[in-house]
Short mmCIF file of C-alpha atoms in Angstrom, two decimals:
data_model
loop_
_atom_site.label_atom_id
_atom_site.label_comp_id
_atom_site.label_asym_id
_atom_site.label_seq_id
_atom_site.Cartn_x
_atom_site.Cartn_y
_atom_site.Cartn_z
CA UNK A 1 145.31 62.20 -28.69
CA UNK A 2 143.83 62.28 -25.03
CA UNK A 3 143.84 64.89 -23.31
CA UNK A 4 146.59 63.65 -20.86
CA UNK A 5 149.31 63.06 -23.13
CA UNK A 6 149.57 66.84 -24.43
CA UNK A 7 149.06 68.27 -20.95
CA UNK A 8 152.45 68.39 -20.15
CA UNK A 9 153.52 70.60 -23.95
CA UNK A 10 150.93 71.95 -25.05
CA UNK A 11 148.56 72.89 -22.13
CA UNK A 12 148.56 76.08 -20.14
CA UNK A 13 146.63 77.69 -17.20
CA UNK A 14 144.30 80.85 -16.51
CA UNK A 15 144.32 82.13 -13.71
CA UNK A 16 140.53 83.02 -13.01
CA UNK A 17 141.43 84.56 -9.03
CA UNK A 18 138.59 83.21 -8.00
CA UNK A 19 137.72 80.40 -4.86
CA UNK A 20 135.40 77.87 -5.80
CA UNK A 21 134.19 79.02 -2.43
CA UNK A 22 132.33 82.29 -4.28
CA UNK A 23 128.67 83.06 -4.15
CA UNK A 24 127.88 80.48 -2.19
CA UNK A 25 124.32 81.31 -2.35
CA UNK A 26 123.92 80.21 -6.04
CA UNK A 27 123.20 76.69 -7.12
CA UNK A 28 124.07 75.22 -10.32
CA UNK A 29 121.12 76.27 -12.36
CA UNK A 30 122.56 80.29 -11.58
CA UNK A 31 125.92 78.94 -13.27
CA UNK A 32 124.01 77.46 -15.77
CA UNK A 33 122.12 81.01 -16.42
CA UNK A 34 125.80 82.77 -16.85
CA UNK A 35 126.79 80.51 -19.40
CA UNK A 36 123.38 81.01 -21.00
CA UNK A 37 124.02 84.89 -20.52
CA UNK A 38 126.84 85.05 -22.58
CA UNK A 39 125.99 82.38 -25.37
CA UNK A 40 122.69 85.32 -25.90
CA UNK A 41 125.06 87.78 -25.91
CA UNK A 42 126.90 86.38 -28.58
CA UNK A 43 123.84 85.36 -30.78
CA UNK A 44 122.90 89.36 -30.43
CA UNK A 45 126.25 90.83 -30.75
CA UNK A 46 126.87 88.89 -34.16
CA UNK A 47 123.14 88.51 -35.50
CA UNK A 48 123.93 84.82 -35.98
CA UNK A 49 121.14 81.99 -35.90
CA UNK A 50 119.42 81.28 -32.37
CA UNK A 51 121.39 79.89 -29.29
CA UNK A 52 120.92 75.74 -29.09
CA UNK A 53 120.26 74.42 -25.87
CA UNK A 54 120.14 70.05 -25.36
CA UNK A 55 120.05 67.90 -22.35
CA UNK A 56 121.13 64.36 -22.56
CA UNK A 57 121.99 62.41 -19.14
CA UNK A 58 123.48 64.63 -16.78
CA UNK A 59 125.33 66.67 -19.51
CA UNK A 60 123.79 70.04 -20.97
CA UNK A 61 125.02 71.74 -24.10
CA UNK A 62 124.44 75.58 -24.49
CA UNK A 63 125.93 76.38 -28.15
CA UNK A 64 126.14 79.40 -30.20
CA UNK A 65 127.22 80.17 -34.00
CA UNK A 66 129.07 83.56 -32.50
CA UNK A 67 132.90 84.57 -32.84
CA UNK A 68 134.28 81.85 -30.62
CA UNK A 69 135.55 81.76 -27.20
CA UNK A 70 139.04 83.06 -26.64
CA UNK A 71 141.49 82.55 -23.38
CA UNK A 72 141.89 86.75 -23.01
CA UNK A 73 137.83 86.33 -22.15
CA UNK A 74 138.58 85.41 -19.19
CA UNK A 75 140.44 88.16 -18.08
CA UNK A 76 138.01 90.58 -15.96
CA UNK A 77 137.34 93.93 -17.20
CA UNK A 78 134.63 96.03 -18.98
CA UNK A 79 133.95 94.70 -22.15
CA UNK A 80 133.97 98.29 -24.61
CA UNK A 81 131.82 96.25 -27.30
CA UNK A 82 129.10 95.09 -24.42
CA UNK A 83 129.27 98.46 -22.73
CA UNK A 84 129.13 100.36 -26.24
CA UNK A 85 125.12 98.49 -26.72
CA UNK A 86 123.78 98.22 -23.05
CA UNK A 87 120.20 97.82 -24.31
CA UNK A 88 121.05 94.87 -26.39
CA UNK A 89 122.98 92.21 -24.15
CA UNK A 90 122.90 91.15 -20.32
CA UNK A 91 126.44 91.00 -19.56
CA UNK A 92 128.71 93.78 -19.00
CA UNK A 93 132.14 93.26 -17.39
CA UNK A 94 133.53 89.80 -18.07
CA UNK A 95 132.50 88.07 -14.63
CA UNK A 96 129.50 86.06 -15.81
CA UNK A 97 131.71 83.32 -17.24
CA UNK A 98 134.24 83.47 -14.55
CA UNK A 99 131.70 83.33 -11.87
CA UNK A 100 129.66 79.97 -13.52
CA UNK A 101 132.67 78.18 -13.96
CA UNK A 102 133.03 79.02 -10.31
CA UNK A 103 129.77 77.33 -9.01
CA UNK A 104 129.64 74.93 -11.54
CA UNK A 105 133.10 73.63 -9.87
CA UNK A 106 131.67 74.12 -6.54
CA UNK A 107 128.85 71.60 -7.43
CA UNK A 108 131.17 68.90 -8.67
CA UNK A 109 129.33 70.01 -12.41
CA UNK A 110 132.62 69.43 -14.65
CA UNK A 111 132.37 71.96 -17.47
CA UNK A 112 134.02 71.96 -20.99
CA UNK A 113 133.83 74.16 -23.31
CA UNK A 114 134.49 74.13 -26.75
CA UNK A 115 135.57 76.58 -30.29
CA UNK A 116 137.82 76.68 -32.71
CA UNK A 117 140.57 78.32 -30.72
CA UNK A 118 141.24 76.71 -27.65
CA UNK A 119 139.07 73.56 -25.67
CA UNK A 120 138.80 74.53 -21.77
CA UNK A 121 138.32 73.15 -18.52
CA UNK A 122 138.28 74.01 -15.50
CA UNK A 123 140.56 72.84 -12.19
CA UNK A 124 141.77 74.40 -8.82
CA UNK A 125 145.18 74.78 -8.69
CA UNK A 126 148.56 76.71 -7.07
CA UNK A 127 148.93 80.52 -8.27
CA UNK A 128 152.23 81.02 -9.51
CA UNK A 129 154.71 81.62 -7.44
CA UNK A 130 152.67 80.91 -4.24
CA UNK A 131 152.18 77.16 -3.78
CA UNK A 132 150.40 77.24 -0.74
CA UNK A 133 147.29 79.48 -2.10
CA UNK A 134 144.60 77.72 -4.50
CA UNK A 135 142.57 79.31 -7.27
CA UNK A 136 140.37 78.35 -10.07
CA UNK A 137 142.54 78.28 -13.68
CA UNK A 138 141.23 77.87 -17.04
CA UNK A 139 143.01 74.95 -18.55
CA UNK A 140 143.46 75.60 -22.27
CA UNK A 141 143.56 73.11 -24.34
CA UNK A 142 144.49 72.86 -28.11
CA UNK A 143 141.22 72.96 -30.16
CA UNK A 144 139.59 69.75 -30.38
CA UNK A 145 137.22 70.78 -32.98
CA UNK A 146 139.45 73.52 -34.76
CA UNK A 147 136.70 73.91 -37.83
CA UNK A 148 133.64 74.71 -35.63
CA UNK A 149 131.87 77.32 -35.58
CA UNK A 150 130.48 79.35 -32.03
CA UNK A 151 131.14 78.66 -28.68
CA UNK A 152 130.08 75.04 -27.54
CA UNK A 153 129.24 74.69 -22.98
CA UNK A 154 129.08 71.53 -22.05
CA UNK A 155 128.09 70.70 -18.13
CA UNK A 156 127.83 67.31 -16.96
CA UNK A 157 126.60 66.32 -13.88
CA UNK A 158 123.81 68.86 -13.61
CA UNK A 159 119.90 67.88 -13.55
CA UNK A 160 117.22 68.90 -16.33
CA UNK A 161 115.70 70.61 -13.42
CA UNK A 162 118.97 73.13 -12.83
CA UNK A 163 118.79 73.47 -16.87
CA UNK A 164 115.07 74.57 -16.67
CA UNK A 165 115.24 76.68 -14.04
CA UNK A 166 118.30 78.56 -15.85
CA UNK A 167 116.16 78.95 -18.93
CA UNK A 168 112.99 80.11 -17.16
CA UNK A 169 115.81 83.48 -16.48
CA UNK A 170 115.83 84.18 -20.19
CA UNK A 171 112.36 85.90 -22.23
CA UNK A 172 114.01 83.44 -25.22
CA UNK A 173 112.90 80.21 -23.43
CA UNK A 174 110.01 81.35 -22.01
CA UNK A 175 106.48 80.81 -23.17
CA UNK A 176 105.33 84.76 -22.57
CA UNK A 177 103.46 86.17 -25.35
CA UNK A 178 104.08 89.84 -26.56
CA UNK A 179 101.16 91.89 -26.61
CA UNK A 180 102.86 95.14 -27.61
CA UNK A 181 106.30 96.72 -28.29
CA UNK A 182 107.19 100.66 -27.15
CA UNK A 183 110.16 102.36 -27.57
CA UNK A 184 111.12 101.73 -23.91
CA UNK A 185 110.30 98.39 -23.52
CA UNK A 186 107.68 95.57 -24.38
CA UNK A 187 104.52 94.32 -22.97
CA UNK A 188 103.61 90.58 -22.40
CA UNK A 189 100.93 88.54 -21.42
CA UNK A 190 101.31 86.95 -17.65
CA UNK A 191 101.65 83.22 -18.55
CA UNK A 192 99.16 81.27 -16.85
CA UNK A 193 99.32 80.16 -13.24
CA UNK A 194 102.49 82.11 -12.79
CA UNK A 195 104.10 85.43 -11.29
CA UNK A 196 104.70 88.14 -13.80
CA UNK A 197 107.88 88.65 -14.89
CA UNK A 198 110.36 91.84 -15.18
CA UNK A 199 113.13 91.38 -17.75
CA UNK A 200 115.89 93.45 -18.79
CA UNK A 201 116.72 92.93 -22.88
CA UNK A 202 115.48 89.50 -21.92
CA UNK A 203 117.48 88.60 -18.38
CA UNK A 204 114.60 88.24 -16.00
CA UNK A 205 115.27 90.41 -12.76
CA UNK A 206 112.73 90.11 -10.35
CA UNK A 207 108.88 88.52 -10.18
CA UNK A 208 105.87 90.20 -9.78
CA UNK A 209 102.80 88.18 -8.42
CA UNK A 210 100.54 91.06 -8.00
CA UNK A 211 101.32 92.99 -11.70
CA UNK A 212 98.83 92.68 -14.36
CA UNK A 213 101.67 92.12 -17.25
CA UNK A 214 105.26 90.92 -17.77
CA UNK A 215 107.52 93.55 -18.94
CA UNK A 216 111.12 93.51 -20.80
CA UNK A 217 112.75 96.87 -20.26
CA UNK A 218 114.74 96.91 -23.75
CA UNK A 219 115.85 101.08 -23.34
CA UNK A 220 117.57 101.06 -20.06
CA UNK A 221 118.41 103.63 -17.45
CA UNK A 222 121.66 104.29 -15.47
CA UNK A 223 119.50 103.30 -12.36
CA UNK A 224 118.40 100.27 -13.97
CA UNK A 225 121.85 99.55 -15.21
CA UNK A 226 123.48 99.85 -12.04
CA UNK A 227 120.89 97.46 -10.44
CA UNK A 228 122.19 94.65 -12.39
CA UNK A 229 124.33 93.40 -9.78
CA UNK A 230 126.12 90.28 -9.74
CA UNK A 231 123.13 88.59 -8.31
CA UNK A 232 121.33 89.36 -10.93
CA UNK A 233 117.73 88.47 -9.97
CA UNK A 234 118.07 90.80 -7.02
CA UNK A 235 116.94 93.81 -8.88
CA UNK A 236 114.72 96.51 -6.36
CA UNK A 237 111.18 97.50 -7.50
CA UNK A 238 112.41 101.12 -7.66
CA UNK A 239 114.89 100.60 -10.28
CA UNK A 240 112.71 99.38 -12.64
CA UNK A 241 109.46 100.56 -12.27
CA UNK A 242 109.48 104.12 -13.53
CA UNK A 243 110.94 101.97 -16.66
CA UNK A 244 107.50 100.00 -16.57
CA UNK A 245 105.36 104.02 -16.25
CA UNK A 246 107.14 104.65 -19.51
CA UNK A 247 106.12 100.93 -21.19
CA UNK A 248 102.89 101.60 -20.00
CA UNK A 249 102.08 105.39 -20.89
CA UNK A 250 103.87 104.52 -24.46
CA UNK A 251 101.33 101.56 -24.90
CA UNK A 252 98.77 102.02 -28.08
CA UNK A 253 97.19 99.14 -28.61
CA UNK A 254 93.82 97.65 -28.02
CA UNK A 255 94.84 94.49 -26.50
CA UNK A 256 96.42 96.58 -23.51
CA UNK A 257 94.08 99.51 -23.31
CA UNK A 258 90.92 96.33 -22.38
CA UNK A 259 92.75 94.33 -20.00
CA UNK A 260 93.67 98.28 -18.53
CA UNK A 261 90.41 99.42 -18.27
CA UNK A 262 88.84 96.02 -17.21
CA UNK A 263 91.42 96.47 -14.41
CA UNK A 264 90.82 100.05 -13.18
CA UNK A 265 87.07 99.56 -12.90
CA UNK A 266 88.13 97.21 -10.57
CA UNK A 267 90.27 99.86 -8.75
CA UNK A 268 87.23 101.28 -6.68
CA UNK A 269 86.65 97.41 -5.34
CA UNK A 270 90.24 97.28 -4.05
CA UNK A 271 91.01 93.94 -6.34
CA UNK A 272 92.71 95.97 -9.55
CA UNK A 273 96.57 95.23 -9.89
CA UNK A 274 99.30 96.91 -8.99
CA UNK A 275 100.22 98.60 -12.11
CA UNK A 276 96.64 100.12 -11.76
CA UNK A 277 97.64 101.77 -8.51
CA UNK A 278 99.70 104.60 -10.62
CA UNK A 279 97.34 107.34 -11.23
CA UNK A 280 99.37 108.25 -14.73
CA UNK A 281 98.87 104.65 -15.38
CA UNK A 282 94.70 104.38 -14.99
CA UNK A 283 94.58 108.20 -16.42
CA UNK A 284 96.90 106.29 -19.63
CA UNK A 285 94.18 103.45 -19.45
CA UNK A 286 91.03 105.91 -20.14
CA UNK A 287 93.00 107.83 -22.90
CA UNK A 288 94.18 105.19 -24.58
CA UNK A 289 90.93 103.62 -24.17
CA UNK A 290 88.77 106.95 -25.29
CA UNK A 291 91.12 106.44 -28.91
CA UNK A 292 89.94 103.30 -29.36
CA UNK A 293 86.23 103.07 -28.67
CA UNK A 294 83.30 104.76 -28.17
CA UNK A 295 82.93 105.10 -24.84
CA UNK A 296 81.80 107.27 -21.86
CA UNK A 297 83.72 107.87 -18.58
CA UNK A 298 81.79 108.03 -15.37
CA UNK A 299 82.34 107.63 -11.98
CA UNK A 300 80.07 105.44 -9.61
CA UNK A 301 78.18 108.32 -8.46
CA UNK A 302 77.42 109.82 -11.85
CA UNK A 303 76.00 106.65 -13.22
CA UNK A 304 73.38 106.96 -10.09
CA UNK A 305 73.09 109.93 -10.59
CA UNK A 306 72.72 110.74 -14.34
CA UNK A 307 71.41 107.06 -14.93
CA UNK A 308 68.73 108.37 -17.13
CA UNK A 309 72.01 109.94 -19.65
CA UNK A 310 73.94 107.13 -19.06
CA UNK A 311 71.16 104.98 -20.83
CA UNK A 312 70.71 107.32 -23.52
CA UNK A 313 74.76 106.91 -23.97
CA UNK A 314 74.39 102.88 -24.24
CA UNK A 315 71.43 103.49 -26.56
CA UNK A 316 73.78 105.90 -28.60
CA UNK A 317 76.51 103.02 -28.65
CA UNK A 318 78.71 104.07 -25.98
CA UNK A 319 80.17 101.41 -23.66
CA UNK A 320 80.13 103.32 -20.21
CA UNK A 321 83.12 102.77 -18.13
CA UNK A 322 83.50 103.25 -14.54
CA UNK A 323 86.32 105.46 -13.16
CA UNK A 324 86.95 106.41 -9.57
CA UNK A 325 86.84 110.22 -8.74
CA UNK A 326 90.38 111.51 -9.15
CA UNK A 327 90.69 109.81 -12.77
CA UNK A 328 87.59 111.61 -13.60
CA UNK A 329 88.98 114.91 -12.42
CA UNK A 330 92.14 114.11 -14.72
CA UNK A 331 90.47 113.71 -18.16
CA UNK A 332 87.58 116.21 -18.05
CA UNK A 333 88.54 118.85 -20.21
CA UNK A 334 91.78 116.59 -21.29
CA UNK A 335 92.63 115.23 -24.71
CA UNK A 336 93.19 111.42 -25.46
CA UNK A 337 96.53 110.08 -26.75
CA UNK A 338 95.69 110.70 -30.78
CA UNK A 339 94.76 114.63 -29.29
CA UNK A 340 90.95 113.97 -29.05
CA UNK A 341 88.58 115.40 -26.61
CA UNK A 342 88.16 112.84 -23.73
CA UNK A 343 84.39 111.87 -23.65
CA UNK A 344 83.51 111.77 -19.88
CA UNK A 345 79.62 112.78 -18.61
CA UNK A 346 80.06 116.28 -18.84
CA UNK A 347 81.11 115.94 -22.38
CA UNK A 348 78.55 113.91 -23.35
CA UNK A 349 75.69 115.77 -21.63
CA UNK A 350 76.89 118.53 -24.46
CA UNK A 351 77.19 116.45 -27.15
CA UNK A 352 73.18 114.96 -26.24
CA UNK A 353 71.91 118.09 -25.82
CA UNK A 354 73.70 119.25 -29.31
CA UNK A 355 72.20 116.38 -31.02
CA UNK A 356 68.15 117.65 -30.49
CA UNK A 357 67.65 119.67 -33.50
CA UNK A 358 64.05 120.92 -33.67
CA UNK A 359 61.77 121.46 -36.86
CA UNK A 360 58.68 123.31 -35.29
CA UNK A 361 55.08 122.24 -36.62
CA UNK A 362 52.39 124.49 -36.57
CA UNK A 363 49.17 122.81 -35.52
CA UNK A 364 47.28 124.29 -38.24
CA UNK A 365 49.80 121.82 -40.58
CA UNK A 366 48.16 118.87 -38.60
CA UNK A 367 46.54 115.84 -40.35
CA UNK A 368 42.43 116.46 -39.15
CA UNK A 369 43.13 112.63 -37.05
CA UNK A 370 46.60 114.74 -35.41
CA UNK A 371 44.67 118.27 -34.34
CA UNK A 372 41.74 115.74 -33.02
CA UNK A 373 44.59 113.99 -30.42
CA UNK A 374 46.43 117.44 -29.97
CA UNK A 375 42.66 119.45 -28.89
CA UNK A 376 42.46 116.70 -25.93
CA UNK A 377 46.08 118.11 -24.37
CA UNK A 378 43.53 120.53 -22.09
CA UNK A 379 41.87 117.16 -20.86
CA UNK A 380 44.56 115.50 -19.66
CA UNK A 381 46.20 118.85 -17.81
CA UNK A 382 42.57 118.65 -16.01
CA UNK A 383 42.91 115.53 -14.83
CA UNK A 384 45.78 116.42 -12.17
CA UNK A 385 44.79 118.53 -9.43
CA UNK A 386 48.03 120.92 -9.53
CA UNK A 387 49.54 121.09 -13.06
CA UNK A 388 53.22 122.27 -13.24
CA UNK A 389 54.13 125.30 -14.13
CA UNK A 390 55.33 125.26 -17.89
CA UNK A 391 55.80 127.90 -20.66
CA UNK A 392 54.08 126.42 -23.84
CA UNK A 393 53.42 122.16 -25.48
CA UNK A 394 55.39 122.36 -29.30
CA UNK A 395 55.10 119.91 -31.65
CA UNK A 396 58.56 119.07 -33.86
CA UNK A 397 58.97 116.61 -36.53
CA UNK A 398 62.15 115.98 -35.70
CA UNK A 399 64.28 115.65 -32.41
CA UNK A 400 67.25 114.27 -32.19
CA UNK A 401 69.29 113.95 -35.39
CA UNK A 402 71.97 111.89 -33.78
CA UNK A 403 72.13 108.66 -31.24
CA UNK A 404 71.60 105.77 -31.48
CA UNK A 405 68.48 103.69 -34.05
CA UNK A 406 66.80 102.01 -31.29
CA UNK A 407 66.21 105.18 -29.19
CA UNK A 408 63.60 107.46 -30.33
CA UNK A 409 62.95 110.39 -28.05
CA UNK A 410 59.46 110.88 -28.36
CA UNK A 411 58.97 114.00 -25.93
CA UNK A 412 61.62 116.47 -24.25
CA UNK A 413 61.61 118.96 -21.48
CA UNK A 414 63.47 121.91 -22.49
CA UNK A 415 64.15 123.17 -19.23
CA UNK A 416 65.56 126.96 -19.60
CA UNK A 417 62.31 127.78 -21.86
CA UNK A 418 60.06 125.38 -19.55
CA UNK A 419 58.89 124.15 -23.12
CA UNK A 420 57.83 120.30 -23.35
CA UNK A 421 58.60 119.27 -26.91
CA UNK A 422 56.61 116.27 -28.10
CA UNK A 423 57.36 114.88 -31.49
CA UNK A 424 54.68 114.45 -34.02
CA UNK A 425 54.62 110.99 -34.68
CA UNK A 426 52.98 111.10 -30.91
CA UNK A 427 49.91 112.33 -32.51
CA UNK A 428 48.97 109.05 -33.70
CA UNK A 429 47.45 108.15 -30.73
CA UNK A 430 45.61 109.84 -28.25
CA UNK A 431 47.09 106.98 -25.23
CA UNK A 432 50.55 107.47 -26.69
CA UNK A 433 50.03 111.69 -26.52
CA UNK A 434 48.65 111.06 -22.45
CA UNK A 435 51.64 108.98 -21.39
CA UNK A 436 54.20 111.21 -23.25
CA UNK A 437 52.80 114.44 -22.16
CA UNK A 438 52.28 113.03 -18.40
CA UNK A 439 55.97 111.71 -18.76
CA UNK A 440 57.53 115.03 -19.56
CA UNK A 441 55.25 116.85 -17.31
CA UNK A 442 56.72 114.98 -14.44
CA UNK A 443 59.96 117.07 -14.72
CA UNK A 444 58.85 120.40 -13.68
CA UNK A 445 57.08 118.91 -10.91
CA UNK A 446 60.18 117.23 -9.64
CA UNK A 447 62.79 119.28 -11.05
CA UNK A 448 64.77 115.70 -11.81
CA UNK A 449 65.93 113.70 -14.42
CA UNK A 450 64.60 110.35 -15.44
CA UNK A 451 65.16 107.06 -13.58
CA UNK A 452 65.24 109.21 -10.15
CA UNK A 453 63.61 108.68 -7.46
CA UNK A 454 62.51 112.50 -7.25
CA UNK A 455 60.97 111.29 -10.89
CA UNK A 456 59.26 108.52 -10.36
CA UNK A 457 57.39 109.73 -6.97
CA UNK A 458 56.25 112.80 -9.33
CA UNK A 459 55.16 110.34 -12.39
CA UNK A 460 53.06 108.50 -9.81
CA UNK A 461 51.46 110.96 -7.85
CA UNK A 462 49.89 112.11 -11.44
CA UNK A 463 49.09 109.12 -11.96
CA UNK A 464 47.39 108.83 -8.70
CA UNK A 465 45.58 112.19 -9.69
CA UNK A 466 44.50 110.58 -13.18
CA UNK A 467 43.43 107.21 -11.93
CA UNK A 468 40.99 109.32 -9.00
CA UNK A 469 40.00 111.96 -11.76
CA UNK A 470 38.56 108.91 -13.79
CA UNK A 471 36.83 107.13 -11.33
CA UNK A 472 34.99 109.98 -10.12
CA UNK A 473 34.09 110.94 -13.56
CA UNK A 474 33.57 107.49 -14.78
CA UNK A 475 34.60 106.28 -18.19
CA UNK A 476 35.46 108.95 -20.89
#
């Protein structure tokens, strides 16, 4: 039976109050997303297999294996069941539908839509009662396919482009990729070439092109809530982002801790990304990072500075990583996010100067090849015209009994005892003994640490001294 020849018995009309004449500002792919909206809605509410989506000339079909669409749905009001689980749908009050159907009209997009209880289209008509005012009505239908199951949209006369640009609204569709789930939201990979994305349990809201990650915000907020307007994609960057802190501070996982810290040792250059621009956020980023790996926090200054440590640390099998100066200030002293001390240059000056443990050798326990390098110590302290002032030369057999393989101190200046501590493998050589003992010498002289340039002028004004001490006394 067509459709006209039960219009007359069996048909009856909505009333939807609307103009086709509403939100003039939205094209058909934003009528398109509504329909979309609620089809997701559905698939969630129910737990029933993904929502199908097919284009075929000029006619899109947006089906779901849900409860079926009734007439009542189209009355407005709050929907208890939606309202009851904001965190798990989009739609909230019963517009979405009403509001498509709307634009879709506006367009010339004919719309039909299809379950097991009713078939309806959509036409502008009289209200009852008052001929001379025109609204949109729902005309229901008897089922035309009374055994199937879902909710079947079908829109002809719309474009694949409207139909892609209404999926590219929904996380379902889209090609991000999830690099972590919190308890307030998830993190995604930007897709390439394209603006970040913010989503709300998966309805995109707004675009970032400056943010490092996409985001869906699955635990909402009254602010956030309320921000879901009827526009939708409107959504201000102050209703979500303290949603995005919490994503971010919750975050555990390697994959976002490196693309974190590769991004906030940009932050001193000016060229890290917005989410880096959060101190709690770059202060998250070293934690989470000090959890993970071995690593050293420093800022640009200490790694001029304390270059000579720094080395050491790399040698040890830290990865240094630059901080600016107020994220420096943060984790000294703090603990990481699994309650570990945070390892920044203070903490690891302790931990190198913990790891020399000493095990003295008298130089009557020398080999008779040893005491025969050690006796020439005098000789070389003659060479220079001023010596530094220093307390005593030990011998250990041992220095450090941590760090890394490839980095074996051979001599030490123990500052508060003014001892220099060379190790006895030195001994072996009466060349390696010199330039050890001329090397460790230079610190009292300068009062710096290695790899400054207070250092190295010291180092080679002895070496000056040496050089003129041979030639004058030729050859030894």
């Amino acid at each position: 039976m067509a459709k006209t020849e039960h219009t007359l018995k069996d048909v009856r009309r909505f009333d939807l109050n609307m103009k086709e004449d509403l939100l003039e500002a939205w094209d058909p792919s934003d009528g398109l997303r509504e329909i979309i909206a609620n089809a997701l809605d559905e698939q969630v509410l129910t737990d029933t297999p993904a929502v199908e989506i097919a284009f075929e000339d000029g006619q899109v079909y947006i089906r779901d294996r849900g409860r079926g669409l009734r007439y009542n749905h189209f009355a407005q009001g709050e929907d208890e069941e939606k309202l009851s689980n904001p965190d798990m749908v989009i739609g909230k009050f019963g517009v979405g539908l009403k509001d498509a159907l709307a634009v879709l009209y506006r367009h010339g997009v004919d719309v039909t839509i299809h379950s097991s209880y009713n078939t309806f289209t959509v036409e502008e008509s009289a209200k009852a009662e008052f001929e001379d005012v025109e609204t949109l009505h729902a005309i229901v239908h008897p089922p035309e396919r009374p055994d199937m199951e879902g909710t079947e949209a079908i829109a002809d006369g719309v474009s694949r482009v409207d139909v892609e640009a209404a999926k590219r609204n929904f996380l379902q569709f889209s090609d991000e990729s999830k690099i972590e789930e919190t308890k307030f939201g998830a993190i995604y990979d930007r897709s390439e070439g394209q603006d970040a994305a913010i989503y709300v349990t998966g309805l995109r809201v707004a675009t970032e092109p400056d943010f490092l990650f996409s985001y869906n915000i699955t635990n909402t907020t009254k602010k956030v809530r309320d921000a879901l307007n009827r526009e939708r994609s409107n959504v201000g960057r102050t209703a979500y982002t303290p949603r995005v802190k919490k994503i971010l501070q919750e975050s555990e996982s390697e994959a976002v801790a490196e693309q974190l810290v590769e991004d906030l040792e940009r932050y001193t250059e000016g060229t890290a990304h917005e989410e880096l621009g959060w101190k709690p956020i770059r202060v998250h980023a070293a934690k989470l990072m000090n959890s993970l790996r071995d690593v050293v926090f420093a800022t640009n200054e200490e790694q001029r500075e304390k270059r000579d440590l720094l080395d050491h640390a790399r040698e040890d099998g830290y990865e240094v990583i630059t901080v600016p100066e107020n994220v420096r200030r943060e984790i000294e002293g703090a603990k990481d996010v699994h309650g570990e001390k945070m390892r920044d240059v203070g903490a690891y000056t302790t931990e190198y100067n913990e790891s020399f443990q000493y095990e003295w050798v008298d130089p009557e326990e020398l080999t008779e090849e040893e005491k025969a390098v050690w006796k020439r110590r005098q000789d070389i302290l003659d060479l220079l015209d001023d010596p530094p002032h220093f307390n005593n030369i030990r011998i250990s057999e041992q220095m450090r009994v941590t760090g890394g393989e490839g980095w074996k101190t051979r001599g030490t200046w123990k500052k508060p005892e003014r001892w220099i501590v060379i190790h006895r493998s030195v001994l072996q050589s009466l060349e390696d003994f010199g330039a050890v003992l001329l090397h460790e010498l230079a610190h009292p002289k300068s009062g710096a640490l290695d790899q400054t340039r207070e250092f190295e002028k010291a180092l080679t004004d002895m070496l000056g001294e040496c050089a003129v001490a041979a030639i004058r006394g030729g050859k030894q």
